[in-house]
Amino acid sequence: MFFRKKKSFFSVCLLLLLSFSSNFYAQGKAVPAPFNRGVNLTGWFEIWQKGIPDLNKYTYQDFLNLKELGGDVIRLPVHFSMMLKDEKSCQVEDIVWDYLDKACDWAEELKIHLIIDNHSFNSGKYPSAKTVEKHLQQIWPQIAKRYKDRSQYILYEILNEPQISHGDWSKIQSEIVTLIRKFDKKHTIIVTGADWGGRDGLLKLKPLSDKNLIYSFHYYDPFFFTHQGASWCDDAVSALKNIPFPYNQEKMPELEGAAKGSYLEYNFKNQYPLESSEEFMRKNLQTVVDFSIKNNVPVYVGEFGVYDYVSPVEDRNVWFETVGKLFQELGFPYTVWGYDSSFSFFEKDKHTYPDDLNPRILKALGFNVPEGAGHPSKKAEVKKELPLVIYEELFSSAVRSSFWSSNPKAAMKIVGGKCPQGKYYCSFSNMKRYESFTFYFKDTDLSFAGKDFENTYIHFYIKTESREQKIQLRFLNKDGENEIPWRLSYNLPLKNYEPGEWVLVEIPLRDFRITGAWSGAQGGKWYNPDKNVTFNWSKVERMDFAAEEDELKGVLALDDIKIIRK
């Protein structure tokens, strides 16, 4: 009797499963994932020079905003390979873990899925398969051990857009899934194909034996529309502008610059008319649905979007409407590339929430349209006053830090240890001459700070390695066709500071002097200092710690940087 009931129970389950699978075939939809739509939070845990990125870029409020939009998933690109305190063992900086923990806390509280996306190797020459494998073997045990007890709202993505051979990547990815499972048996893992994580790479992938996986691909088709004007592409694509979507012969511009006479002329004449049609795009995406159903695995669009630099506004809207319709028709969950980036659903160069949201794109992608979206309002002016905090435990929301050096030994770090305030201080090292550690001001009108020179100071703590080090502190005006980026400079007397000891420095702004200007916007022209020139505090672009007089050997440490009034 028990056997009959058991057999009957399995028969019912089998019928339900067959019915469930048949329903997908009938509807032409992919096997579902546990989430529907969301965003990539770009530029938060991303940095293109070794160091620490702008970890204050996003806050709990941004998670609340996504929740209001009806989003239920965040893909979080993390440049682990750029944020290491120990290169040999691939140990990640402590402060990165602290802020990644915060992101997980916010996601779990709001019931938003958070994909920890290992977005390493996004700068410079792509490493060998052996280097990629070693990196993954060192990084993933750290992640899995740390988050194994978190809720199932936390997911892992092994590696963004692998650029090694299909054979090497298939082997490595399978090994890393097995490695993760040694430490974490419950969390869902995102896997992908080689060939930049695109559709073709996914279709070549043989499904892995692990059943708790989601298969990802990125979608930027037609590429010459979505990436027109992109400086990181080849010269021909970078020269494109005003390409319509879908193809419209009357709207097609004459190709200019590197695009003229290139392979793109053949493409736009013979391929683009077909490849930009909704029918062609549906047919290509249907192959992913077929892959999903055949292998009974969920699939997910990890990235998609249109670069807004020179793409026509209306055509960009139409592309999102077309793609949004297809994704939802075919059952794909998705995360648009960027929440407020140049590929996102905000208006070009305007990212105030909710004012600058693009309602057409939101509707096309199935997001909610909050009140005020698409209707920029005149907001009350925020009162600006001192102190203006630049660094306090982390770079403040008032600035964006930047560090680049052609010296491979150079680095910018956030270091945990004994310091004047908080747990962490920042440091930079080994810059070549004329290179700088820079803070870009997000609000460039600092006229409130530039008043009362007698009583206004730049305040910070500094720790040197030797009395031979030299560094210049300076403010720079904006560089433009009709603007000269004057430098207001002060050479720090590092020879007077005790090496290895924290020294409080407070410099009155009256002690800074205009030392000239170098304008890239005006053809690489140098301007000598002029006694009749006045520094414009309403147009301050940035503040530099610059190796102006000589290369910087060794490390300089800084803490508690702010502009104060006494």
Short mmCIF file of C-alpha atoms in Angstrom, two decimals, residues 39-534:
data_model
loop_
_atom_site.label_atom_id
_atom_site.label_comp_id
_atom_site.label_asym_id
_atom_site.label_seq_id
_atom_site.Cartn_x
_atom_site.Cartn_y
_atom_site.Cartn_z
CA VAL A 39 20.91 47.29 -11.94
CA ASN A 40 24.69 47.08 -11.84
CA LEU A 41 26.07 49.50 -9.22
CA THR A 42 29.09 50.61 -11.20
CA GLY A 43 32.08 52.62 -10.01
CA TRP A 44 31.50 51.70 -6.35
CA PHE A 45 33.91 48.79 -5.89
CA GLU A 46 35.63 49.48 -9.23
CA ILE A 47 39.02 51.15 -9.69
CA TRP A 48 41.41 51.09 -12.65
CA GLN A 49 44.65 51.66 -10.75
CA LYS A 50 45.68 49.65 -7.71
CA GLY A 51 44.16 51.24 -4.64
CA ILE A 52 40.78 51.86 -3.04
CA PRO A 53 37.76 53.17 -5.00
CA ASP A 54 35.03 55.60 -3.98
CA LEU A 55 33.40 53.38 -1.36
CA ASN A 56 31.06 56.21 -0.35
CA LYS A 57 29.58 56.46 -3.85
CA TYR A 58 26.38 54.56 -2.99
CA THR A 59 24.48 54.43 0.27
CA TYR A 60 21.49 52.74 1.85
CA GLN A 61 19.31 55.37 0.15
CA ASP A 62 20.29 54.07 -3.30
CA PHE A 63 19.13 50.60 -2.26
CA LEU A 64 15.85 52.15 -1.13
CA ASN A 65 15.58 53.92 -4.49
CA LEU A 66 15.98 50.64 -6.36
CA LYS A 67 13.35 49.06 -4.14
CA GLU A 68 10.97 51.92 -4.97
CA LEU A 69 11.59 51.30 -8.66
CA GLY A 70 10.52 47.69 -8.22
CA GLY A 71 14.02 46.30 -8.61
CA ASP A 72 14.85 43.08 -6.81
CA VAL A 73 18.49 42.44 -7.79
CA ILE A 74 21.81 44.29 -7.76
CA ARG A 75 24.87 43.08 -9.60
CA LEU A 76 27.88 44.53 -7.80
CA PRO A 77 31.07 44.65 -9.91
CA VAL A 78 34.13 44.33 -7.63
CA HIS A 79 37.67 44.81 -8.94
CA PHE A 80 39.22 42.41 -6.43
CA SER A 81 42.50 42.25 -8.38
CA MET A 82 43.03 46.00 -7.87
CA MET A 83 42.32 46.09 -4.12
CA LEU A 84 44.83 43.72 -2.56
CA LYS A 85 46.91 44.28 0.54
CA ASP A 86 49.11 41.35 -0.41
CA GLU A 87 49.70 40.56 -4.09
CA LYS A 88 51.26 37.15 -3.55
CA SER A 89 48.38 35.66 -1.54
CA CYS A 90 45.68 37.82 -3.17
CA GLN A 91 44.48 38.99 0.27
CA VAL A 92 41.83 41.69 -0.14
CA GLU A 93 42.08 45.01 1.73
CA ASP A 94 40.18 44.99 5.04
CA ILE A 95 38.20 48.13 4.24
CA VAL A 96 36.83 46.50 1.09
CA TRP A 97 35.38 43.68 3.20
CA ASP A 98 33.92 46.21 5.65
CA TYR A 99 31.99 47.99 2.92
CA LEU A 100 31.04 44.83 1.07
CA ASP A 101 29.55 43.62 4.36
CA LYS A 102 27.47 46.82 4.49
CA ALA A 103 26.16 46.20 0.97
CA CYS A 104 25.13 42.67 1.97
CA ASP A 105 23.42 43.99 5.11
CA TRP A 106 21.37 46.53 3.14
CA ALA A 107 20.41 43.99 0.48
CA GLU A 108 19.27 41.41 3.00
CA GLU A 109 17.30 43.95 5.01
CA LEU A 110 15.42 45.10 1.90
CA LYS A 111 15.14 41.60 0.40
CA ILE A 112 17.12 42.54 -2.69
CA HIS A 113 19.32 39.90 -4.30
CA LEU A 114 22.97 40.97 -4.37
CA ILE A 115 25.39 39.37 -6.85
CA ILE A 116 29.02 39.71 -5.76
CA ASP A 117 30.54 39.92 -9.24
CA ASN A 118 34.29 39.34 -9.47
CA HIS A 119 34.98 42.05 -12.05
CA SER A 120 38.77 41.68 -12.00
CA PHE A 121 41.17 42.18 -14.94
CA ASN A 122 39.25 45.14 -16.37
CA SER A 123 42.34 47.26 -16.99
CA GLY A 124 45.36 46.73 -19.22
CA LYS A 125 46.38 43.56 -21.02
CA TYR A 126 44.25 40.55 -20.13
CA PRO A 127 46.26 37.94 -18.19
CA SER A 128 46.97 34.35 -19.18
CA ALA A 129 44.64 31.48 -18.33
CA LYS A 130 47.12 30.34 -15.68
CA THR A 131 47.09 33.77 -14.00
CA VAL A 132 43.29 33.92 -14.11
CA GLU A 133 43.04 30.44 -12.57
CA LYS A 134 45.46 31.29 -9.75
CA HIS A 135 43.58 34.51 -8.97
CA LEU A 136 40.23 32.71 -8.77
CA GLN A 137 41.70 29.96 -6.60
CA GLN A 138 42.92 32.59 -4.12
CA ILE A 139 39.94 34.98 -4.18
CA TRP A 140 36.95 32.66 -4.02
CA PRO A 141 37.81 30.85 -0.75
CA GLN A 142 38.02 34.30 0.91
CA ILE A 143 34.57 35.28 -0.40
CA ALA A 144 32.90 31.92 0.24
CA LYS A 145 34.22 31.62 3.80
CA ARG A 146 33.09 35.14 4.65
CA TYR A 147 29.56 34.93 3.25
CA LYS A 148 28.69 31.22 3.56
CA ASP A 149 26.30 31.90 6.46
CA ARG A 150 24.54 34.81 4.78
CA SER A 151 20.99 34.48 3.45
CA GLN A 152 20.27 33.24 -0.04
CA TYR A 153 19.81 36.84 -1.19
CA ILE A 154 23.60 36.82 -1.62
CA LEU A 155 24.90 35.27 -4.87
CA TYR A 156 28.36 34.80 -6.39
CA GLU A 157 29.55 35.48 -9.94
CA ILE A 158 32.86 33.77 -10.67
CA LEU A 159 34.33 36.22 -13.19
CA ASN A 160 33.09 38.98 -15.46
CA GLU A 161 33.57 38.61 -19.23
CA PRO A 162 36.37 36.01 -19.36
CA GLN A 163 38.73 36.64 -22.25
CA ILE A 164 40.56 33.33 -22.46
CA SER A 165 39.85 30.36 -24.70
CA HIS A 166 36.60 28.43 -24.40
CA GLY A 167 38.45 25.23 -23.45
CA ASP A 168 40.57 26.87 -20.74
CA TRP A 169 37.62 28.79 -19.30
CA SER A 170 35.29 25.77 -19.19
CA LYS A 171 37.90 23.82 -17.22
CA ILE A 172 38.71 26.68 -14.85
CA GLN A 173 35.08 27.61 -14.19
CA SER A 174 34.17 24.02 -13.35
CA GLU A 175 37.11 23.79 -10.93
CA ILE A 176 36.15 27.04 -9.20
CA VAL A 177 32.54 25.94 -8.71
CA THR A 178 33.88 22.80 -7.01
CA LEU A 179 36.28 24.92 -4.94
CA ILE A 180 33.50 27.25 -3.75
CA ARG A 181 31.38 24.26 -2.76
CA LYS A 182 34.10 23.13 -0.34
CA PHE A 183 33.30 26.20 1.76
CA ASP A 184 29.74 27.12 0.77
CA LYS A 185 27.21 24.56 -0.36
CA LYS A 186 24.09 26.73 -0.39
CA HIS A 187 24.61 29.97 -2.30
CA THR A 188 23.71 30.31 -5.96
CA ILE A 189 26.65 30.82 -8.34
CA ILE A 190 26.49 32.78 -11.61
CA VAL A 191 28.46 31.14 -14.44
CA THR A 192 29.10 32.32 -17.97
CA GLY A 193 30.76 31.46 -21.25
CA ALA A 194 34.07 32.73 -22.60
CA ASP A 195 34.26 35.31 -25.42
CA TRP A 196 33.52 38.31 -23.17
CA GLY A 197 30.54 36.59 -21.53
CA GLY A 198 28.39 37.04 -24.62
CA ARG A 199 25.63 34.95 -26.13
CA ASP A 200 27.93 32.91 -28.39
CA GLY A 201 30.20 31.97 -25.49
CA LEU A 202 27.23 30.85 -23.40
CA LEU A 203 25.85 28.63 -26.17
CA LYS A 204 29.21 26.83 -26.40
CA LEU A 205 29.19 26.11 -22.68
CA LYS A 206 28.46 22.57 -21.53
CA PRO A 207 26.21 22.82 -18.45
CA LEU A 208 27.96 21.96 -15.20
CA SER A 209 26.81 19.21 -12.86
CA ASP A 210 26.07 21.63 -9.99
CA LYS A 211 22.33 22.36 -9.96
CA ASN A 212 22.43 25.63 -8.02
CA LEU A 213 23.73 27.76 -10.87
CA ILE A 214 22.41 30.59 -13.05
CA TYR A 215 23.85 30.99 -16.55
CA SER A 216 24.65 34.58 -17.55
CA PHE A 217 25.24 36.44 -20.80
CA HIS A 218 25.69 40.10 -21.74
CA TYR A 219 23.70 41.77 -24.48
CA TYR A 220 24.82 44.86 -26.40
CA ASP A 221 23.47 44.09 -29.86
CA PRO A 222 23.75 45.65 -32.36
CA PHE A 223 27.17 46.57 -30.99
CA PHE A 224 27.84 49.41 -33.41
CA PHE A 225 24.71 51.16 -32.18
CA THR A 226 25.12 50.54 -28.44
CA HIS A 227 28.84 51.44 -28.39
CA GLN A 228 29.03 54.29 -30.89
CA GLY A 229 31.53 56.90 -29.68
CA ALA A 230 33.03 54.62 -27.01
CA SER A 231 36.67 55.61 -26.55
CA TRP A 232 37.66 52.15 -25.25
CA CYS A 233 36.66 50.48 -28.54
CA ASP A 234 38.67 50.55 -31.77
CA ASP A 235 39.15 53.88 -33.58
CA ALA A 236 36.40 53.17 -36.12
CA VAL A 237 33.72 52.56 -33.44
CA SER A 238 35.01 55.46 -31.38
CA ALA A 239 34.46 57.76 -34.37
CA LEU A 240 30.81 56.74 -34.81
CA LYS A 241 27.97 59.09 -33.88
CA ASN A 242 24.27 59.58 -34.59
CA ILE A 243 23.75 55.97 -35.74
CA PRO A 244 19.97 55.33 -35.73
CA PHE A 245 18.12 52.32 -34.31
CA PRO A 246 16.67 50.43 -36.03
CA TYR A 247 18.34 50.99 -39.38
CA ASN A 248 16.88 53.92 -41.30
CA GLN A 249 18.60 54.82 -44.53
CA GLU A 250 17.37 58.42 -44.40
CA LYS A 251 18.84 58.91 -40.92
CA MET A 252 22.16 57.17 -41.53
CA PRO A 253 24.97 59.74 -41.21
CA GLU A 254 28.05 59.95 -43.36
CA LEU A 255 30.86 58.08 -41.63
CA GLU A 256 33.67 60.35 -40.48
CA GLY A 257 37.21 60.07 -39.19
CA ALA A 258 38.51 56.53 -38.63
CA ALA A 259 35.05 55.09 -39.41
CA LYS A 260 35.15 56.40 -43.01
CA GLY A 261 36.49 53.75 -45.36
CA SER A 262 36.64 51.15 -42.56
CA TYR A 263 34.96 47.76 -42.22
CA LEU A 264 31.94 49.60 -40.83
CA GLU A 265 30.93 50.83 -44.29
CA TYR A 266 30.31 47.24 -45.37
CA ASN A 267 28.53 46.43 -42.13
CA PHE A 268 26.13 49.35 -42.30
CA LYS A 269 25.34 48.62 -45.94
CA ASN A 270 24.95 44.84 -45.74
CA GLN A 271 24.46 43.70 -42.13
CA TYR A 272 23.11 46.46 -39.91
CA PRO A 273 19.72 46.71 -41.68
CA LEU A 274 19.10 43.06 -40.73
CA GLU A 275 20.87 42.93 -37.36
CA SER A 276 19.00 45.95 -35.98
CA SER A 277 15.56 44.49 -36.73
CA GLU A 278 13.41 43.22 -33.88
CA GLU A 279 12.88 39.92 -35.71
CA PHE A 280 16.62 39.27 -35.97
CA MET A 281 17.20 40.17 -32.32
CA ARG A 282 14.36 37.90 -31.19
CA LYS A 283 15.76 35.02 -33.24
CA ASN A 284 19.20 35.40 -31.65
CA LEU A 285 17.80 35.64 -28.14
CA GLN A 286 15.59 32.62 -28.78
CA THR A 287 18.75 30.50 -29.04
CA VAL A 288 19.44 31.32 -25.38
CA VAL A 289 15.89 30.34 -24.46
CA ASP A 290 16.44 27.04 -26.27
CA PHE A 291 19.70 26.53 -24.34
CA SER A 292 17.85 27.21 -21.08
CA ILE A 293 14.99 24.81 -21.79
CA LYS A 294 17.13 22.05 -23.27
CA ASN A 295 19.44 22.01 -20.24
CA ASN A 296 16.77 22.99 -17.68
CA VAL A 297 18.91 25.87 -16.35
CA PRO A 298 17.95 29.50 -15.58
CA VAL A 299 19.60 32.20 -17.68
CA TYR A 300 20.09 35.87 -16.89
CA VAL A 301 21.21 39.03 -18.74
CA GLY A 302 23.97 40.42 -16.53
CA GLU A 303 24.68 43.54 -18.59
CA PHE A 304 22.96 45.53 -21.34
CA GLY A 305 22.50 49.16 -22.31
CA VAL A 306 23.35 51.95 -24.75
CA TYR A 307 26.28 54.36 -24.30
CA ASP A 308 24.66 57.80 -24.23
CA TYR A 309 27.67 59.90 -25.32
CA VAL A 310 26.63 60.41 -28.96
CA SER A 311 23.72 57.99 -29.48
CA PRO A 312 20.50 59.79 -30.55
CA VAL A 313 18.14 60.16 -27.58
CA GLU A 314 15.03 58.88 -29.36
CA ASP A 315 16.84 55.89 -30.87
CA ARG A 316 18.28 55.00 -27.47
CA ASN A 317 14.76 55.00 -26.05
CA VAL A 318 13.52 52.79 -28.89
CA TRP A 319 16.38 50.32 -28.34
CA PHE A 320 15.47 49.96 -24.65
CA GLU A 321 11.80 49.54 -25.57
CA THR A 322 12.67 46.82 -28.08
CA VAL A 323 15.05 44.98 -25.78
CA GLY A 324 12.78 45.34 -22.74
CA LYS A 325 9.91 43.85 -24.70
CA LEU A 326 12.03 40.91 -25.88
CA PHE A 327 13.56 40.18 -22.47
CA GLN A 328 10.15 40.08 -20.80
CA GLU A 329 8.55 38.12 -23.66
CA LEU A 330 11.31 35.49 -23.49
CA GLY A 331 11.47 35.33 -19.69
CA PHE A 332 14.94 36.77 -19.07
CA PRO A 333 15.75 38.47 -15.76
CA TYR A 334 18.24 41.30 -16.19
CA THR A 335 20.44 43.98 -14.65
CA VAL A 336 21.00 47.10 -16.74
CA TRP A 337 24.65 48.18 -16.93
CA GLY A 338 24.74 51.04 -14.51
CA TYR A 339 22.30 52.64 -12.16
CA ASP A 340 23.43 56.19 -12.90
CA SER A 341 26.17 55.54 -15.47
CA SER A 342 26.37 56.49 -19.15
CA PHE A 343 24.50 53.25 -20.04
CA SER A 344 21.68 53.67 -17.53
CA PHE A 345 18.03 54.72 -17.36
CA PHE A 346 18.87 58.29 -16.30
CA GLU A 347 19.09 61.19 -18.72
CA LYS A 348 22.49 61.97 -20.20
CA ASP A 349 24.81 63.68 -17.69
CA LYS A 350 21.96 64.09 -15.18
CA HIS A 351 21.63 61.64 -12.33
CA THR A 352 19.46 63.20 -9.63
CA TYR A 353 16.90 60.73 -8.27
CA PRO A 354 14.03 60.73 -9.20
CA ASP A 355 14.05 63.95 -11.27
CA ASP A 356 16.40 62.80 -14.02
CA LEU A 357 15.07 59.26 -14.49
CA ASN A 358 13.94 58.47 -18.03
CA PRO A 359 10.29 57.30 -17.72
CA ARG A 360 10.27 55.65 -21.16
CA ILE A 361 13.23 53.44 -20.33
CA LEU A 362 11.83 52.59 -16.90
CA LYS A 363 8.48 51.55 -18.41
CA ALA A 364 10.21 49.59 -21.16
CA LEU A 365 12.14 47.56 -18.60
CA GLY A 366 9.17 46.95 -16.32
CA PHE A 367 10.34 49.26 -13.50
CA ASN A 368 8.01 51.51 -11.54
CA VAL A 369 8.03 55.19 -12.48
CA PRO A 370 8.25 57.19 -9.24
CA GLU A 371 6.57 60.54 -8.80
CA GLY A 372 8.74 63.32 -10.18
CA ALA A 373 10.59 61.15 -12.69
CA GLY A 374 11.30 63.02 -15.92
CA HIS A 375 10.31 66.36 -14.38
CA PRO A 376 13.42 68.08 -13.01
CA SER A 377 12.45 70.35 -10.15
CA LYS A 378 14.13 73.41 -8.76
CA LYS A 379 15.50 72.21 -5.47
CA ALA A 380 16.28 74.52 -2.62
CA GLU A 381 19.95 75.48 -2.57
CA VAL A 382 21.88 73.55 0.02
CA LYS A 383 23.69 75.81 2.44
CA LYS A 384 27.44 75.34 2.05
CA GLU A 385 29.70 75.83 5.00
CA LEU A 386 33.00 74.76 6.48
CA PRO A 387 34.51 72.42 7.41
CA LEU A 388 34.58 70.81 3.98
CA VAL A 389 35.62 67.21 4.61
CA ILE A 390 37.79 65.60 1.92
CA TYR A 391 39.01 62.48 3.72
CA GLU A 392 37.76 61.17 7.03
CA GLU A 393 38.08 57.39 7.36
CA LEU A 394 37.17 57.29 3.66
CA PHE A 395 37.00 59.83 0.86
CA SER A 396 33.96 61.97 1.56
CA SER A 397 30.92 62.26 -0.68
CA ALA A 398 32.15 65.76 -1.64
CA VAL A 399 35.02 64.37 -3.72
CA ARG A 400 36.01 61.61 -6.10
CA SER A 401 39.55 60.36 -5.62
CA SER A 402 41.81 59.58 -8.56
CA PHE A 403 45.27 58.09 -8.77
CA TRP A 404 47.20 56.98 -11.81
CA SER A 405 50.89 56.45 -12.34
CA SER A 406 53.01 54.99 -15.11
CA ASN A 407 55.26 53.52 -12.43
CA PRO A 408 54.18 49.89 -11.83
CA LYS A 409 55.37 50.20 -8.23
CA ALA A 410 53.07 53.14 -7.54
CA ALA A 411 49.97 52.58 -5.42
CA MET A 412 47.18 54.31 -3.57
CA LYS A 413 45.86 52.48 -0.52
CA ILE A 414 43.47 52.77 2.38
CA VAL A 415 45.44 51.33 5.28
CA GLY A 416 44.19 50.02 8.59
CA GLY A 417 46.34 50.81 11.60
CA LYS A 418 47.36 53.45 14.10
CA CYS A 419 46.33 56.85 12.80
CA PRO A 420 45.13 60.23 14.15
CA GLN A 421 41.42 59.47 13.69
CA GLY A 422 39.32 56.40 12.93
CA LYS A 423 40.54 52.99 11.72
CA TYR A 424 41.97 53.83 8.30
CA TYR A 425 44.26 56.36 6.62
CA CYS A 426 45.10 56.82 2.93
CA SER A 427 48.53 56.65 1.35
CA PHE A 428 50.16 57.00 -2.06
CA SER A 429 53.62 56.09 -3.25
CA ASN A 430 56.31 56.03 -5.95
CA MET A 431 54.86 58.60 -8.35
CA LYS A 432 56.90 59.80 -11.29
CA ARG A 433 57.47 63.51 -11.68
CA TYR A 434 54.34 65.53 -12.58
CA GLU A 435 51.99 62.75 -11.48
CA SER A 436 49.51 63.35 -8.68
CA PHE A 437 47.11 61.93 -6.12
CA THR A 438 43.93 63.85 -6.90
CA PHE A 439 40.59 64.75 -5.30
CA TYR A 440 37.96 65.92 -7.82
CA PHE A 441 35.29 68.11 -6.24
CA LYS A 442 31.76 67.01 -7.14
CA ASP A 443 30.47 70.54 -6.50
CA THR A 444 33.08 72.78 -8.08
CA ASP A 445 31.79 76.04 -6.59
CA LEU A 446 34.02 76.43 -3.54
CA SER A 447 33.56 80.20 -3.25
CA PHE A 448 32.27 79.65 0.28
CA ALA A 449 35.61 78.04 1.15
CA GLY A 450 37.73 80.61 -0.66
CA LYS A 451 36.45 83.52 1.41
CA ASP A 452 38.31 84.96 4.38
CA PHE A 453 41.82 83.82 3.40
CA GLU A 454 43.24 84.97 6.71
CA ASN A 455 41.20 82.48 8.70
CA THR A 456 40.67 79.58 6.25
CA TYR A 457 43.06 76.62 6.36
CA ILE A 458 43.67 73.29 4.66
CA HIS A 459 44.03 70.85 7.57
CA PHE A 460 45.47 67.31 7.47
CA TYR A 461 47.85 64.88 9.13
CA ILE A 462 50.83 63.59 7.17
CA LYS A 463 53.45 60.88 7.72
CA THR A 464 56.60 60.79 5.59
CA GLU A 465 59.25 58.13 5.02
CA SER A 466 62.25 60.44 4.62
CA ARG A 467 63.23 64.10 4.66
CA GLU A 468 64.18 63.82 0.98
CA GLN A 469 60.60 63.48 -0.23
CA LYS A 470 58.98 66.40 -2.03
CA ILE A 471 55.32 67.08 -2.71
CA GLN A 472 53.22 70.06 -3.79
CA LEU A 473 49.66 70.68 -2.61
CA ARG A 474 47.52 72.66 -5.04
CA PHE A 475 44.03 73.59 -6.13
CA LEU A 476 43.23 73.79 -9.86
CA ASN A 477 40.56 75.66 -11.75
CA LYS A 478 38.57 73.99 -14.53
CA ASP A 479 40.22 73.44 -17.89
CA GLY A 480 38.11 74.53 -20.88
CA GLU A 481 38.16 76.34 -24.22
CA ASN A 482 37.49 79.66 -22.53
CA GLU A 483 38.87 78.81 -19.10
CA ILE A 484 42.43 78.62 -17.84
CA PRO A 485 43.16 75.98 -15.17
CA TRP A 486 45.23 78.18 -12.86
CA ARG A 487 47.10 76.40 -10.10
CA LEU A 488 47.08 77.72 -6.56
CA SER A 489 50.06 75.94 -5.02
CA TYR A 490 52.05 75.35 -1.84
CA ASN A 491 55.22 73.26 -1.54
CA LEU A 492 55.07 71.24 1.66
CA PRO A 493 58.27 71.49 3.79
CA LEU A 494 58.57 67.70 4.22
CA LYS A 495 62.24 68.04 5.23
CA ASN A 496 61.04 69.61 8.49
CA TYR A 497 58.77 66.68 9.41
CA GLU A 498 59.92 63.78 11.56
CA PRO A 499 59.88 60.66 9.33
CA GLY A 500 57.60 57.87 10.55
CA GLU A 501 55.59 60.22 12.80
CA TRP A 502 52.16 61.73 12.20
CA VAL A 503 52.42 65.52 11.85
CA LEU A 504 49.44 67.91 11.98
CA VAL A 505 49.61 70.40 9.11
CA GLU A 506 47.40 73.49 8.87
CA ILE A 507 48.17 75.85 5.98
CA PRO A 508 46.29 79.15 5.63
CA LEU A 509 44.98 79.65 2.10
CA ARG A 510 46.73 83.04 2.08
CA ASP A 511 50.06 81.16 1.82
CA PHE A 512 49.15 79.53 -1.51
CA ARG A 513 50.42 81.17 -4.71
CA ILE A 514 49.39 80.96 -8.38
CA THR A 515 52.16 79.00 -10.12
CA GLY A 516 50.87 78.88 -13.70
CA ALA A 517 48.53 76.69 -15.72
CA TRP A 518 48.70 73.85 -18.21
CA SER A 519 45.68 73.66 -20.52
CA GLY A 520 45.00 70.47 -22.43
CA ALA A 521 41.72 71.93 -23.69
CA GLN A 522 43.66 74.69 -25.44
CA GLY A 523 46.05 72.45 -27.31
CA GLY A 524 48.58 71.71 -24.57
CA LYS A 525 49.50 75.30 -23.75
CA TRP A 526 51.43 76.51 -20.72
CA TYR A 527 50.57 79.81 -19.04
CA ASN A 528 53.12 81.52 -16.79
CA PRO A 529 51.86 83.00 -13.52
CA ASP A 530 50.49 86.50 -13.81
CA LYS A 531 50.25 88.91 -10.88
CA ASN A 532 47.00 90.25 -12.30
CA VAL A 533 45.32 86.82 -12.28
CA THR A 534 42.95 85.90 -9.46
#
